[in-house]
Structure formats: structure tokens, C-alpha cells
Coordinates of C-alpha atoms and ligand atoms in Angstrom, one line a residue:
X1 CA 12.1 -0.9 -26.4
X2 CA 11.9 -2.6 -23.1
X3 CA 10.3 -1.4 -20.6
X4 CA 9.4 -3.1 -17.2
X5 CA 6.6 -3.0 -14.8
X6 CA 9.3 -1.3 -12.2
X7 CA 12.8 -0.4 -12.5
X8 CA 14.4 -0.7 -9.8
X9 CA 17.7 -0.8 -11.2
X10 CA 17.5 2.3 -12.6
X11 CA 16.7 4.0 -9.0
X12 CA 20.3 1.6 -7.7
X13 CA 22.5 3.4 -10.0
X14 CA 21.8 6.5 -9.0
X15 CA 22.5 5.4 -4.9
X16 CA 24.7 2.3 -5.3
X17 CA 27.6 4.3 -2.9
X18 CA 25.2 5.7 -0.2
X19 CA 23.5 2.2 -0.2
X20 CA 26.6 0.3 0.5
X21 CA 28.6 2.7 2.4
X22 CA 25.5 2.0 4.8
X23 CA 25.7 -1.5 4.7
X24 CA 28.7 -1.3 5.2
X25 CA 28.1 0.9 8.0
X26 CA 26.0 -1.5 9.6
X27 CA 28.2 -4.5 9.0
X28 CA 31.1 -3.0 11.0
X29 CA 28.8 -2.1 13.6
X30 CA 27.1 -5.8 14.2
X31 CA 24.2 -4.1 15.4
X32 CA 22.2 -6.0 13.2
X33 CA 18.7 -6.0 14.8
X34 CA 16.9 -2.6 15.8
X35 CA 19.5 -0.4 17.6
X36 CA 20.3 3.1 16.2
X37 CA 19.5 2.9 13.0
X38 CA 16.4 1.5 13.3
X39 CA 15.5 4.5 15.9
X40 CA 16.7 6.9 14.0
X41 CA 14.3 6.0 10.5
X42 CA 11.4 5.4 12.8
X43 CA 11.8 9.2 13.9
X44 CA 12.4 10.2 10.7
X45 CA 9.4 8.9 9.0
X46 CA 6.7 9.6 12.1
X47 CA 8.4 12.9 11.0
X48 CA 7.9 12.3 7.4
X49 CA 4.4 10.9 8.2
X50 CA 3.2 13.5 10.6
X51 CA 3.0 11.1 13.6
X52 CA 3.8 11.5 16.9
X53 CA 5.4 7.4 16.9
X54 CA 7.0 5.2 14.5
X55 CA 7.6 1.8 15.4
X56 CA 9.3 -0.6 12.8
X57 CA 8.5 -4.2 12.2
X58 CA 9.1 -7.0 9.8
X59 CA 6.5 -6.3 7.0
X60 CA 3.8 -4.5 6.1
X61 CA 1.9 -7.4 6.7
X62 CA 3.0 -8.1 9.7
X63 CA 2.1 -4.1 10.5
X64 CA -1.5 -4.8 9.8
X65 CA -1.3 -8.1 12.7
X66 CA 0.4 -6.1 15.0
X67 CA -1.9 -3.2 14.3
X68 CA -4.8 -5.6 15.0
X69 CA -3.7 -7.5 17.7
X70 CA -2.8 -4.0 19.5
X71 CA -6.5 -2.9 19.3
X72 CA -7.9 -6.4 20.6
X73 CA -9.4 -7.8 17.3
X74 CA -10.0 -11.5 18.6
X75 CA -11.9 -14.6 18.0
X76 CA -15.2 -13.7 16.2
X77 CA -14.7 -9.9 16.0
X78 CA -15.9 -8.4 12.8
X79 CA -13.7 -6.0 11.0
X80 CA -14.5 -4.0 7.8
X81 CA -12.8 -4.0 4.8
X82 CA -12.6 -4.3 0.8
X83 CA -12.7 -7.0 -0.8
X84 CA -10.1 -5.7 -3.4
X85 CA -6.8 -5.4 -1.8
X86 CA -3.5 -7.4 -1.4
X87 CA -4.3 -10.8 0.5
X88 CA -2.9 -9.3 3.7
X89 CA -5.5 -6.7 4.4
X90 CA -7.5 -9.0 5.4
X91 CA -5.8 -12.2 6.2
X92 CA -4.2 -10.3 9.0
X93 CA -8.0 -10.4 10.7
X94 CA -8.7 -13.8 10.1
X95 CA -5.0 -14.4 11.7
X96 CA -6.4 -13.1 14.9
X97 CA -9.7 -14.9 14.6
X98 CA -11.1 -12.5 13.5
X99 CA -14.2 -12.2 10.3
X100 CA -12.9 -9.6 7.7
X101 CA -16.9 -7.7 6.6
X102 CA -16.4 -6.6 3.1
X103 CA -17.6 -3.9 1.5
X104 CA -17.6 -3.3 -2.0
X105 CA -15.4 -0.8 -3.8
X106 CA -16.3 2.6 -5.0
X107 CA -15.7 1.8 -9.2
X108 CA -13.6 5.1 -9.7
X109 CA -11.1 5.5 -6.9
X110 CA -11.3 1.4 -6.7
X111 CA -10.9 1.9 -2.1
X112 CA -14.0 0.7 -0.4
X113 CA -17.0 2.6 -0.7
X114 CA -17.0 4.7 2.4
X115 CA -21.1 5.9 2.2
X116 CA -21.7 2.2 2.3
X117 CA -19.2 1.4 5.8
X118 CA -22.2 2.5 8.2
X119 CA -24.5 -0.5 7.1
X120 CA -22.1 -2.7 8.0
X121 CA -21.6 -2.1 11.1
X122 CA -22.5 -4.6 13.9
X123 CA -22.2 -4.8 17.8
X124 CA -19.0 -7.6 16.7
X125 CA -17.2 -4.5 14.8
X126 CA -14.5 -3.6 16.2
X127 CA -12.2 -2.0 13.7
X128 CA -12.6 -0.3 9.6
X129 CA -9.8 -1.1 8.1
X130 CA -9.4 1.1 4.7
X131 CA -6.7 0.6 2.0
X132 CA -5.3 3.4 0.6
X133 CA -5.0 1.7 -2.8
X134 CA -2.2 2.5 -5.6
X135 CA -1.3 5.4 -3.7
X136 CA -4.6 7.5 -3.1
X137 CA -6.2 7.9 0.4
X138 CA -9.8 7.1 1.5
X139 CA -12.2 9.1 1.8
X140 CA -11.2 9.8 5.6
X141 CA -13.5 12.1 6.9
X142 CA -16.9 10.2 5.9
X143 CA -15.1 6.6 7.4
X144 CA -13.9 9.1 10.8
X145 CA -17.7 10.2 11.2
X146 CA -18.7 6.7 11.2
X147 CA -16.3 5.5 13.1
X148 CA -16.6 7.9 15.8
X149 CA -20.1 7.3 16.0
X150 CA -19.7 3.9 16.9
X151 CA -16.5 4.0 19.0
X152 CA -14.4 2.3 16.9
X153 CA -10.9 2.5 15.6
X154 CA -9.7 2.9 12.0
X155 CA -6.6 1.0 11.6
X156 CA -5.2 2.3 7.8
X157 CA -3.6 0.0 5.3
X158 CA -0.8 2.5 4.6
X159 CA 1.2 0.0 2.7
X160 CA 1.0 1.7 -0.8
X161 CA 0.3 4.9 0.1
X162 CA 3.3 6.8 2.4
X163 CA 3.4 10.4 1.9
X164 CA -0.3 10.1 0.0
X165 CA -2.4 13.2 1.7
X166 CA -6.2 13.4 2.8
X167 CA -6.9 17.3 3.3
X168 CA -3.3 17.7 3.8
X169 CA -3.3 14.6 6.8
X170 CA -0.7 12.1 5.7
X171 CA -1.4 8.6 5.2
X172 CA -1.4 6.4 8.0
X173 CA -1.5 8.9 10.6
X174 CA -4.9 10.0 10.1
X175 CA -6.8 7.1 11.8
X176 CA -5.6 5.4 15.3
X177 CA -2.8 3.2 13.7
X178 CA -1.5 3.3 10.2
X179 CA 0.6 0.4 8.8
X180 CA 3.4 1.4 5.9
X181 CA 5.2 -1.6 4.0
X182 CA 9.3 -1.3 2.9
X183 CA 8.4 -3.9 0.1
X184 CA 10.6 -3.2 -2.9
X185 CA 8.1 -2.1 -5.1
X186 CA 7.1 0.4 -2.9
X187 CA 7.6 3.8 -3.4
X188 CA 9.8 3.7 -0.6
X189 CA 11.5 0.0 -0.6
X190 CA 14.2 -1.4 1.1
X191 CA 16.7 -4.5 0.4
X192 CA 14.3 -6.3 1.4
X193 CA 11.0 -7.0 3.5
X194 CA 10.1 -4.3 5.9
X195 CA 7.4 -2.5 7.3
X196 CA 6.3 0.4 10.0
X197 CA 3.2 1.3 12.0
X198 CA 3.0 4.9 13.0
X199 CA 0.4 6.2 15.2
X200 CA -0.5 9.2 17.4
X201 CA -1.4 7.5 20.6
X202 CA 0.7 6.9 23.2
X203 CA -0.4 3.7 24.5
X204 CA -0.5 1.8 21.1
X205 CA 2.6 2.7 20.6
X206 CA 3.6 1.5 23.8
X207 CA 2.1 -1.9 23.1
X208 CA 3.2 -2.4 19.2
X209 CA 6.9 -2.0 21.0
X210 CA 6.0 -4.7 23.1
X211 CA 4.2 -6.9 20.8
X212 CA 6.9 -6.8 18.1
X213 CA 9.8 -8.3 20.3
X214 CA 7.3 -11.3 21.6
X215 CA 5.4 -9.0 24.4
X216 CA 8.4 -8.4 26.3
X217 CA 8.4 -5.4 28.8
X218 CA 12.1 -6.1 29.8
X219 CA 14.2 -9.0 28.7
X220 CA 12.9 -12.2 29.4
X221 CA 9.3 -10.5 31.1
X222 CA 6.5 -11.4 29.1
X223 CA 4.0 -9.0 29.5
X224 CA 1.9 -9.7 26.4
X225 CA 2.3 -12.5 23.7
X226 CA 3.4 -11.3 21.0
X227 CA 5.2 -12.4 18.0
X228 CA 9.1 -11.9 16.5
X229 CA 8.6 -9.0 14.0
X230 CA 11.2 -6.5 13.8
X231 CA 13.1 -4.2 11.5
X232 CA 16.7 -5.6 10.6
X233 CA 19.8 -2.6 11.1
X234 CA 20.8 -2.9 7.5
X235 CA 17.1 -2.5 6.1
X236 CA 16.9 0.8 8.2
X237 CA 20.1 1.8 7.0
X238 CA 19.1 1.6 3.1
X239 CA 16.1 3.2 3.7
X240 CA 17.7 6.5 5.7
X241 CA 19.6 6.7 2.8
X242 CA 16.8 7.1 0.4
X243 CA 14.4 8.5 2.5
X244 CA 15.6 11.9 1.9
X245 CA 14.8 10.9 -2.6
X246 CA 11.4 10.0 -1.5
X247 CA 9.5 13.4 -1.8
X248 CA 12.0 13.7 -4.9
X249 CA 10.7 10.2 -6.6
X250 CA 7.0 10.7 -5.3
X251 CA 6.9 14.1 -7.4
X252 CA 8.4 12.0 -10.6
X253 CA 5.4 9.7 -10.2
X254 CA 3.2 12.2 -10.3
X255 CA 4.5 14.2 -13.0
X256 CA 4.7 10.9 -15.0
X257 CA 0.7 10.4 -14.4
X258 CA -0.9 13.8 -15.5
X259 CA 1.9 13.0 -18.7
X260 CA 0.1 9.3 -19.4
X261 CA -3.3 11.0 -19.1
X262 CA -2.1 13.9 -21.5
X263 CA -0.8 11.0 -23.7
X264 CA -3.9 9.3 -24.0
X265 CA -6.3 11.8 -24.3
X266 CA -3.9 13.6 -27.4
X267 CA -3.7 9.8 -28.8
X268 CA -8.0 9.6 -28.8
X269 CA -8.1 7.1 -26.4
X270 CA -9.6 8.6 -23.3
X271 CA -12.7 6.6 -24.5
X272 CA -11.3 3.0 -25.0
X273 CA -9.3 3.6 -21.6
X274 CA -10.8 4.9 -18.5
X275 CA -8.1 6.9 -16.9
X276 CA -7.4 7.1 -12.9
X277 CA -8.4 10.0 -11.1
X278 CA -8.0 11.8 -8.3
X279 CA -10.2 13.2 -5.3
X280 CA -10.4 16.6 -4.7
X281 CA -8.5 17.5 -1.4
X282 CA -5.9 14.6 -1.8
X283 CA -2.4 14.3 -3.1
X284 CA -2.0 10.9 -5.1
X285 CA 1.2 9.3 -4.7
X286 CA 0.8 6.9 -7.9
X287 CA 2.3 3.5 -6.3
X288 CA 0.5 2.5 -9.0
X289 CA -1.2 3.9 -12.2
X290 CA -4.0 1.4 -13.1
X291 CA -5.9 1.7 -16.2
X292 CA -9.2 0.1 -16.9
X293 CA -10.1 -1.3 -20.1
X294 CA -12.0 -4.1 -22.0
X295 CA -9.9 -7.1 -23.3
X296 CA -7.7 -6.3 -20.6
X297 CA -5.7 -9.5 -20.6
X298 CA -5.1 -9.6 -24.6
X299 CA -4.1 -5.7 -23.6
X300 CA -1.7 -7.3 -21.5
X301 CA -0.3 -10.0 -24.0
X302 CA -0.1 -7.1 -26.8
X303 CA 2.0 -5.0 -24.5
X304 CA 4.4 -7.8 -23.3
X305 CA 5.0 -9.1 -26.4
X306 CA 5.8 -5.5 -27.2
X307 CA 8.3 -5.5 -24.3
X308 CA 6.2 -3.3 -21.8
X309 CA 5.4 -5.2 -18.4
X310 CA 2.1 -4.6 -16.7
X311 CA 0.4 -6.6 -13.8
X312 CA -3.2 -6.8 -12.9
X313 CA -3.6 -5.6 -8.9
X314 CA -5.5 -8.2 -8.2
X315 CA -7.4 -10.9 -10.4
X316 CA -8.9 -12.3 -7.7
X317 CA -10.8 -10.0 -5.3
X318 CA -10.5 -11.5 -1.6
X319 CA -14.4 -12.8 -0.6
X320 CA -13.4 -15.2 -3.7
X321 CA -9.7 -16.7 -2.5
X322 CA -10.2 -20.1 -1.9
X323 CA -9.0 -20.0 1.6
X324 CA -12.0 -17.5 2.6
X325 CA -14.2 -19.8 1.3
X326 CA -15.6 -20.7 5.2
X327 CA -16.9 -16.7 5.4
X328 CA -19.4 -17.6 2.7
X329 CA -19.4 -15.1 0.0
X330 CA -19.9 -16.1 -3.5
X331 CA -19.4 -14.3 -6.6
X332 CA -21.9 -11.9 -7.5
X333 CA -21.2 -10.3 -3.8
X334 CA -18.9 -7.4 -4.9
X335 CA -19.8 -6.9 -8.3
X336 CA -17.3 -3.9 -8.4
X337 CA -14.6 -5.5 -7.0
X338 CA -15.1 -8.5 -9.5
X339 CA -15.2 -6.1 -12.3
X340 CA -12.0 -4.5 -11.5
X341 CA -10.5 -7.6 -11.3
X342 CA -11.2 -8.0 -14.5
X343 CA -10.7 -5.1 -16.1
X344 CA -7.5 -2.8 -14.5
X345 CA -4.0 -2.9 -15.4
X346 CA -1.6 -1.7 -13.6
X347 CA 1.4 0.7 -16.3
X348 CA 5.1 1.5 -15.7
X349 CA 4.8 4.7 -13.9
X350 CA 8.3 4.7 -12.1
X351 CA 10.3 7.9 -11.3
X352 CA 13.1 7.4 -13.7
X353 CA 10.6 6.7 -16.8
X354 CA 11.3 8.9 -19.7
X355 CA 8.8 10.8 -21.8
X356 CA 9.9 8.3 -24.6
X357 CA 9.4 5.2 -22.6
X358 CA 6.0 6.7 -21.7
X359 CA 5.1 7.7 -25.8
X360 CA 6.3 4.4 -26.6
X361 CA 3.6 2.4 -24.1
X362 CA 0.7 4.6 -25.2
X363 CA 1.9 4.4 -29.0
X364 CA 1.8 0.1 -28.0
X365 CA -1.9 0.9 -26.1
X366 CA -2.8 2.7 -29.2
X367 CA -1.9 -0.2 -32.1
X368 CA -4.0 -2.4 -29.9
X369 CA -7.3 -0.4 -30.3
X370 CA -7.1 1.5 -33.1
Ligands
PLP401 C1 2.3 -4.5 0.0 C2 1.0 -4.5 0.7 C3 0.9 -5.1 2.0 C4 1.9 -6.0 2.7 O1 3.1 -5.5 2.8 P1 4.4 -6.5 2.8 O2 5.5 -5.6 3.3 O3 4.6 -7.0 1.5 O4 4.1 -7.6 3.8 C5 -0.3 -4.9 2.6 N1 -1.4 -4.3 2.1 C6 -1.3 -3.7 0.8 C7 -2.4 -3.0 0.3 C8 -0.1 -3.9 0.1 O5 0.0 -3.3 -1.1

């Protein structure tokens, strides 16, 4: 069997009219920056993300900059953040300036330890920026109490998580401004790069509109400078048209998790592999389902050579990338964050995955322990 990390030709087939009949769409119309169809998927997914504004932009990275800029993060601000993310989280603070604080991970939901946030706060802080990673929300309430004791913002790193719940809030529009990427492996992914904020105050949203399109107020009126970060026609057409599968997909994911963890523990090896979990009072949207285990990256050699694909989210936490080296964090800093990097792995959990495929990666898992 082969089986890859994502399949994302199996999710074309079952769209490949809709999907170009859109393009298509979009290609007669020559509209091909914002415009209608861009308007009409940010109202759809403020909608499908319980916020009162959507605004789309070029990336999710470019999400969290905006995001950032919007909220005045500038030259020596300190913003805090985990150390175990994608590189963006917190290169978009040092874009601005700005010194990303981290704080180490929590070892079983692997998103920054929220009891740890208050201690880090400093009259420089002027944002938290969680990640909701592989899917599963921070602990909201706990980073909102200390946030709102200190007047300040939480901007959320939505990028893996739309449609992921915190008591029944959705992702993104729980703290002041949440940033969602369209990056094909997402669980919503367009043709391309893409990405959204969506947030429930009206001013923000007034100024990400601005910032996007180079601080413009009107054409050719600079109010603000910005930067050149928005959402292309036909990416906003592609993803109206699969939009509507998300909830659809999202349920698959799931249903393919609690399956993985029933396969393990029937196959005896809930004790070799420590399984993810989930919160109480939040609904996990599996972008990812991450294992961790010892001799991860023999794990990993075993399963490709096998013909399962697998990636490691992420081997190197952030305080260690070379280009942070000027913050001055060593290793040893994040001990939790360096030991997930050494020990997860990240399993096919894609909507269209079959029981079989899924017996046949636990079966591989298996021969390599036992
Ligand atoms: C994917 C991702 C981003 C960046 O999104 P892009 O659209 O690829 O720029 C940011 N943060 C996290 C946690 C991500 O997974």
C-alpha cells in the first residue's frame, strides 16, 4: 500500500467540475483581484467562524503581520508565544521589530502552557499570541483572564485550526483578531496560498482593509503604510466551492482519529505510543494527528520504506532557528518544546482515508515495536 502524508488528490476528484467551472467563472470575469468573490467567502467564513468581519489576505502568514501591525506591535515590543509552532508565528513579530517571549509548551496538548503566560508578562507586552496547534484550541479562558488583566490583546494563530471550538467559541474569533491560512494542506486549502483574519471589532477590521491594499483609504490616499497582501478572485472562488465540504471533511478527520486511537489501543500499543488528546470543552479539528514516540525518526524510515508518509511538525523548535539566534535563547530553555521536536510524528489522517489504509499504518507502527 501507499499511503501519503495528505491526499489531496483524492479530495480533487470528488470536486474537479465545481473547481473549474469556478475558475472558469472567474477567468471570464477578469476580476482577478478581490471583487465579488472575494466578498462573498469573507462573509461566508466570518459566518462559518462566528465573526462579525472577515477580511482576506495573501497568507496566513501574512494574516499574522497584518494582525500585528494592526494592533501597533513595533520596535522593541515584547509579544508572547511558543516556541513550537511553524516559523511564522513568530517571525511575523520580529518582522515588525518586535521580540517574540516564549513560553514553553504544555507536553500533552503540545500549545503554550497558558498557567505559565502571566510570568511573562512585562510593561513591553503588548500582545499573547497562542497557536492553536494541529487543530485543537488553547486554553482560551485562562490566556483571556490574563490578558484582560493586563490590557492586552490576544491575536490567535488560527492557521491550523478553522472550525476548531473552545467552549463552543470558534477558532479565531475568540481573541481580538484571529489569523486562518488557505495553505493546501489545510483543512480548508485553496489552489494555492491564501489566508484570512476575522475579528469582532470594528475598527481592526477597518484597518486590516486598509493595511492589506498598502494603507490606502481611497485610491492613491495613503493613510497608513501598509503592505500588498490580498486574496486573488480565483483562490476565493475554489474555496466557496469547498467551503460548504468543510464541516463534511472536518467530521471525517475526526472520525478517522478516535479510529487510530481504537487501533492502537486493540494492537497493545497505547504504551509504546502516547496518543493525542483532547480537552474537555473543545472540539478538535485534527489538521494534524501527531503521535509521540521514542526512535521517532527510525519510526519514520520504517513507515516510509513501508510506503506510509509522515512528517515531524517541527524538528526544530523556534528559540533554536538560527536566525533567532540574536534573542538569546539556548537549548535547554524549552525543554518541552525540544522534546517534542524530537519525539512527534505527524500520521495520514485525511478525510478520504479508509479503515484499511488506517489498519495498514498501525499494522506498519506495530512490526516496528513489537
Ligand atoms: C500554515 C501556518 C501558518 C502560515 O500560513 P501560510 O498560509 O502558509 O503562510 C502560520 N502558522 C501556523 C501555525 C501554520 O500552521
Amino acid at each position: 500500500m501507499n499511503i501519503p502524508l495528505l491526499d489531496l488528490q483524492a479530495q480533487y476528484a470528488t470536486l474537479r467540475e465545481p473547481l473549474l467551472s469556478a475558475i472558469e467563472r472567474v477567468m471570464n470575469s477578469q476580476q482577478l483581484i478581490l471583487g465579488a468573490e472575494v466578498a462573498g467567502l469573507e462573509e461566508e467564513i466570518a459566518s462559518y467562524s462566528q465573526a462579525r468581519h472577515a477580511i482576506g489576505c495573501a497568507s496566513g502568514s501574512d494574516a499574522l503581520l497584518l494582525a500585528l501591525q494592526s494592533i501597533g506591535v513595533g520596535p522593541g515590543d515584547e509579544v508572547i508565544t511558543t516556541p513550537y509552532s511553524f516559523f511564522a508565528t513568530a517571525a511575523a513579530i520580529t518582522r515588525l521589530g518586535g521580540r517574540p517571549v516564549f513560553v514553553d509548551i504544555d507536553p500533552v496538548s503540545y500549545n503554550m502552557r497558558e498557567s505559565d503566560v502571566g510570568a511573562a508578562i512585562t510593561d513591553r507586552t503588548r500582545a499573547l499570541l497562542p497557536v492553536h496547534l494541529y487543530g485543537q484550541c488553547a486554553e482560551m479562558n485562562v490566556l483571556q483572564d490574563v490578558a484582560r488583566q493586563s490590557a492586552i490583546p490576544i491575536i490567535e494563530d488560527a492557521a491550523q485550526a478553522i472550525g476548531a471550538e473552545d467552549q463552543k467559541r470558534r477558532a479565531g474569533s475568540i481573541g481580538t483578531i484571529g489569523c486562518i491560512s488557505f495553505y493546501p494542506s489545510k483543512n480548508l486549502g485553496g489552489a494555492g496560498d491564501g489566508g484570512m483574519l476575522v475579528t469582532n471589532d470594528d475598527e481592526h477590521a477597518a484597518r486590516l482593509r486598509m493595511l492589506r491594499v498598502h494603507g490606502e483609504e481611497r485610491k492613491y490616499h495613503h493613510r497608513l503604510v501598509g503592505v500588498n497582501s490580498r486574496l486573488d478572485a480565483i483562490q476565493a472562488a475554489v474555496l466557496r466551492v469547498k467551503l460548504p465540504h468543510l464541516e463534511e471533511w472536518t467530521e471525517a478527520r475526526i472520525r478517522n482519529a478516535a479510529r487510530y486511537d481504537q487501533l492502537f489501543t486493540d494492537a497493545g500499543l497505547a504504551e509504546e505510543i502516547r496518543l493525542p488528546t483532547v480537552r474537555e470543552g473543545t472540539r478538535h479539528i485534527f489538521n494534524q494527528y501527531v503521535i509521540r514516540v521514542a526512535r521517532r525518526d527510525e519510526l519514520r524510515d520504517h513507515l516510509k520504506s513501508n510506503g506510509v508518509g509522515s512528517e515531524v511538525y517541527y524538528p526544530v523548535p523556534l528559540h533554536l532557528q538560527e536566525c533567532f539566534h540574536y534573542l538569546g535563547y539556548g537549548v535547554g530553555d524549552f525543554p518541552e518544546a525540544e522534546r517534542a521536536a524530537r519525539e512527534t510524528l505527524a500520521l495520514p489522517i485525511y478525510p478520504e482515508m479508509t479503515l484499511e489504509q488506517q489498519t495498514y499504518v498501525v499494522e506498519t507502527i506495530r512490526g516496528f515495536y513489537i
